[in-house]
Structure formats: structure tokens, C-alpha cells
């Protein structure tokens, strides 16, 4: 019986060491407490052909008109809802707006490069994981102006699935 317990303990130790060495070789990002947190999303090229709207899409910001001061909204993505996130901003105001998008998950924070949308223009920005996995994490969208003019914008965020 002692031999079985020792063999089980040895087998468990070997399995744990093997799993640690495999995770160390994957190049995943590690947060401040040392746990493997997975991937960090990237900005995709601006889509040329947006996929059609589907009943299966998750609408995190369901088409919101905003006027007045700065705009801010946050939402959480579930990997089951898809592997792409489109954030659309239309600027109906008198001056350019600045869009800031931030992603947070398990202690990691990524602030994507801010982008500007001229008066009367719009832009759809797509976010994804390079490996095609479903998106997760807490996302924040903030829209401001440099000039201090009031905003007149339309914002939406849609998560959906694109199969490779």
C-alpha cells in the first residue's frame, strides 16, 4: 500500500512538473500574481465587408445616440458570444472626436491606441484574438473631443462569430 501511495505521489509530481514546463513554453502573458492569463486581444484591420447582423450576435452597446459631454460605457464579453468585437462610432458633431478602448481581464489591462473620427464621419474598429478564440474580458469605450465641443455621436458594440 505504501508503494502505491509513493508511486501516486511521484506520478502527480511528474504531471505537475510537465504541465508547468509546457505552460512556460507557450509564451502566454502572466499577471502580477503569476497565474497564466492567456491572450491579449489585438486590433484587426478595419473590415471591408462586415458580416450580416445575426440573431446570435451579442449587442453590448445596442446603438446608442449620445449628445453632450464625454461618453463612456463598459461591458463584459463572453467567449461563447463570438470571436470578433466591432465597435462602431458615428460622429454627427461639429468637431472631431477621440475614441479610446480599454480591455481588462484577470489583472491585465490593454489600452488600445486612440483614434480620431472627423466630423460627419464614422468608423468600425474590430478586435480579436490572433488564434481565433472567443473574446472575453471587460471592455470600456470612451469618446471625447479635444476642442471641448459637445458630442453628437452614435455608438454600438457587437460581438459575433466568424468561423475560419
Short mmCIF file of C-alpha atoms in Angstrom, two decimals, residues 29-162:
data_model
loop_
_atom_site.label_atom_id
_atom_site.label_comp_id
_atom_site.label_asym_id
_atom_site.label_seq_id
_atom_site.Cartn_x
_atom_site.Cartn_y
_atom_site.Cartn_z
CA UNK A 29 1.17 36.67 -20.62
CA UNK A 30 1.40 36.35 -16.84
CA UNK A 31 -0.21 38.79 -14.45
CA UNK A 32 1.26 40.25 -11.26
CA UNK A 33 0.29 37.26 -9.11
CA UNK A 34 1.91 34.82 -11.50
CA UNK A 35 -1.06 32.97 -12.95
CA UNK A 36 -1.31 32.33 -16.66
CA UNK A 37 -3.96 34.67 -18.04
CA UNK A 38 -3.92 33.73 -21.70
CA UNK A 39 -4.00 36.01 -24.69
CA UNK A 40 -4.34 39.72 -25.23
CA UNK A 41 -6.70 40.91 -27.98
CA UNK A 42 -5.43 42.84 -30.99
CA UNK A 43 -6.93 45.40 -33.33
CA UNK A 44 -7.84 43.88 -36.68
CA UNK A 45 -7.58 45.70 -39.94
CA UNK A 46 -10.70 47.79 -40.50
CA UNK A 47 -13.19 45.34 -42.01
CA UNK A 48 -14.09 45.86 -45.65
CA UNK A 49 -17.07 43.51 -45.73
CA UNK A 50 -18.86 43.45 -42.39
CA UNK A 51 -20.77 40.23 -41.75
CA UNK A 52 -24.55 40.44 -41.78
CA UNK A 53 -26.28 41.02 -38.47
CA UNK A 54 -27.39 37.76 -36.87
CA UNK A 55 -29.79 36.79 -34.10
CA UNK A 56 -26.81 35.09 -32.45
CA UNK A 57 -24.80 38.32 -32.12
CA UNK A 58 -24.32 39.84 -28.67
CA UNK A 59 -25.10 43.56 -28.59
CA UNK A 60 -23.09 45.05 -25.74
CA UNK A 61 -23.92 48.64 -26.73
CA UNK A 62 -27.14 48.40 -28.76
CA UNK A 63 -26.97 51.51 -30.92
CA UNK A 64 -26.86 54.48 -28.56
CA UNK A 65 -27.24 58.15 -29.53
CA UNK A 66 -25.26 60.42 -27.18
CA UNK A 67 -25.16 64.20 -27.03
CA UNK A 68 -23.43 66.46 -24.55
CA UNK A 69 -20.27 65.77 -22.59
CA UNK A 70 -17.87 62.83 -22.77
CA UNK A 71 -19.25 59.33 -23.40
CA UNK A 72 -18.21 56.20 -21.50
CA UNK A 73 -19.66 52.69 -21.40
CA UNK A 74 -18.33 49.33 -20.19
CA UNK A 75 -19.40 45.77 -20.88
CA UNK A 76 -18.16 42.20 -20.50
CA UNK A 77 -17.56 39.83 -23.41
CA UNK A 78 -18.29 36.13 -23.05
CA UNK A 79 -16.20 33.78 -25.25
CA UNK A 80 -19.39 31.86 -26.14
CA UNK A 81 -20.74 35.00 -27.87
CA UNK A 82 -18.08 35.07 -30.57
CA UNK A 83 -14.52 35.71 -31.64
CA UNK A 84 -14.90 39.25 -33.03
CA UNK A 85 -15.96 42.55 -31.46
CA UNK A 86 -16.95 45.50 -33.63
CA UNK A 87 -17.13 48.94 -32.05
CA UNK A 88 -18.87 51.45 -34.32
CA UNK A 89 -18.82 55.22 -33.74
CA UNK A 90 -20.54 57.75 -36.00
CA UNK A 91 -19.68 61.40 -35.36
CA UNK A 92 -22.59 63.73 -36.15
CA UNK A 93 -20.98 66.57 -34.19
CA UNK A 94 -19.23 69.76 -35.28
CA UNK A 95 -15.67 68.68 -34.40
CA UNK A 96 -13.51 65.56 -34.39
CA UNK A 97 -13.90 63.01 -31.60
CA UNK A 98 -11.29 60.78 -29.95
CA UNK A 99 -12.18 57.13 -29.26
CA UNK A 100 -10.35 55.21 -26.52
CA UNK A 101 -10.91 51.47 -26.00
CA UNK A 102 -9.57 49.55 -22.99
CA UNK A 103 -9.63 45.80 -22.29
CA UNK A 104 -9.18 44.24 -18.82
CA UNK A 105 -9.01 40.60 -17.79
CA UNK A 106 -7.56 38.85 -14.72
CA UNK A 107 -5.32 41.74 -13.71
CA UNK A 108 -4.13 42.58 -17.23
CA UNK A 109 -5.04 45.88 -18.86
CA UNK A 110 -4.56 46.83 -22.51
CA UNK A 111 -5.24 50.35 -23.71
CA UNK A 112 -5.58 50.28 -27.47
CA UNK A 113 -4.23 53.22 -29.48
CA UNK A 114 -6.78 56.05 -29.51
CA UNK A 115 -8.19 57.03 -32.89
CA UNK A 116 -9.86 60.15 -34.21
CA UNK A 117 -13.08 60.42 -36.20
CA UNK A 118 -13.66 63.65 -38.11
CA UNK A 119 -16.99 65.49 -38.00
CA UNK A 120 -19.56 63.79 -40.24
CA UNK A 121 -17.54 60.54 -40.48
CA UNK A 122 -17.77 57.10 -38.87
CA UNK A 123 -15.51 54.15 -38.15
CA UNK A 124 -15.89 50.50 -37.24
CA UNK A 125 -12.95 49.02 -35.33
CA UNK A 126 -12.67 45.23 -34.98
CA UNK A 127 -10.94 43.45 -32.09
CA UNK A 128 -9.98 39.76 -31.94
CA UNK A 129 -7.53 37.17 -30.66
CA UNK A 130 -4.96 36.06 -33.22
CA UNK A 131 -5.75 32.40 -32.50
CA UNK A 132 -9.47 32.88 -33.28
CA UNK A 133 -10.70 32.09 -29.75
CA UNK A 134 -13.83 33.70 -28.30
CA UNK A 135 -13.34 37.15 -26.78
CA UNK A 136 -13.57 37.73 -23.05
CA UNK A 137 -12.82 40.44 -20.52
CA UNK A 138 -14.19 43.81 -19.53
CA UNK A 139 -14.21 46.41 -22.31
CA UNK A 140 -14.55 50.18 -21.89
CA UNK A 141 -15.34 52.62 -24.70
CA UNK A 142 -14.73 56.33 -24.09
CA UNK A 143 -15.35 59.14 -26.57
CA UNK A 144 -14.20 62.74 -26.02
CA UNK A 145 -13.24 65.82 -28.02
CA UNK A 146 -10.05 67.85 -27.97
CA UNK A 147 -11.95 71.06 -28.66
CA UNK A 148 -14.42 70.80 -25.79
CA UNK A 149 -17.41 70.97 -28.17
CA UNK A 150 -20.42 68.89 -27.13
CA UNK A 151 -20.61 65.39 -28.57
CA UNK A 152 -23.24 64.21 -31.02
CA UNK A 153 -22.37 60.57 -31.63
CA UNK A 154 -23.91 57.18 -32.30
CA UNK A 155 -22.13 54.21 -30.65
CA UNK A 156 -22.66 50.46 -30.87
CA UNK A 157 -20.69 47.34 -29.93
CA UNK A 158 -21.43 43.92 -31.37
CA UNK A 159 -19.74 40.59 -30.62
CA UNK A 160 -20.13 37.85 -33.22
CA UNK A 161 -18.59 34.64 -34.55
CA UNK A 162 -16.52 34.28 -37.73
#
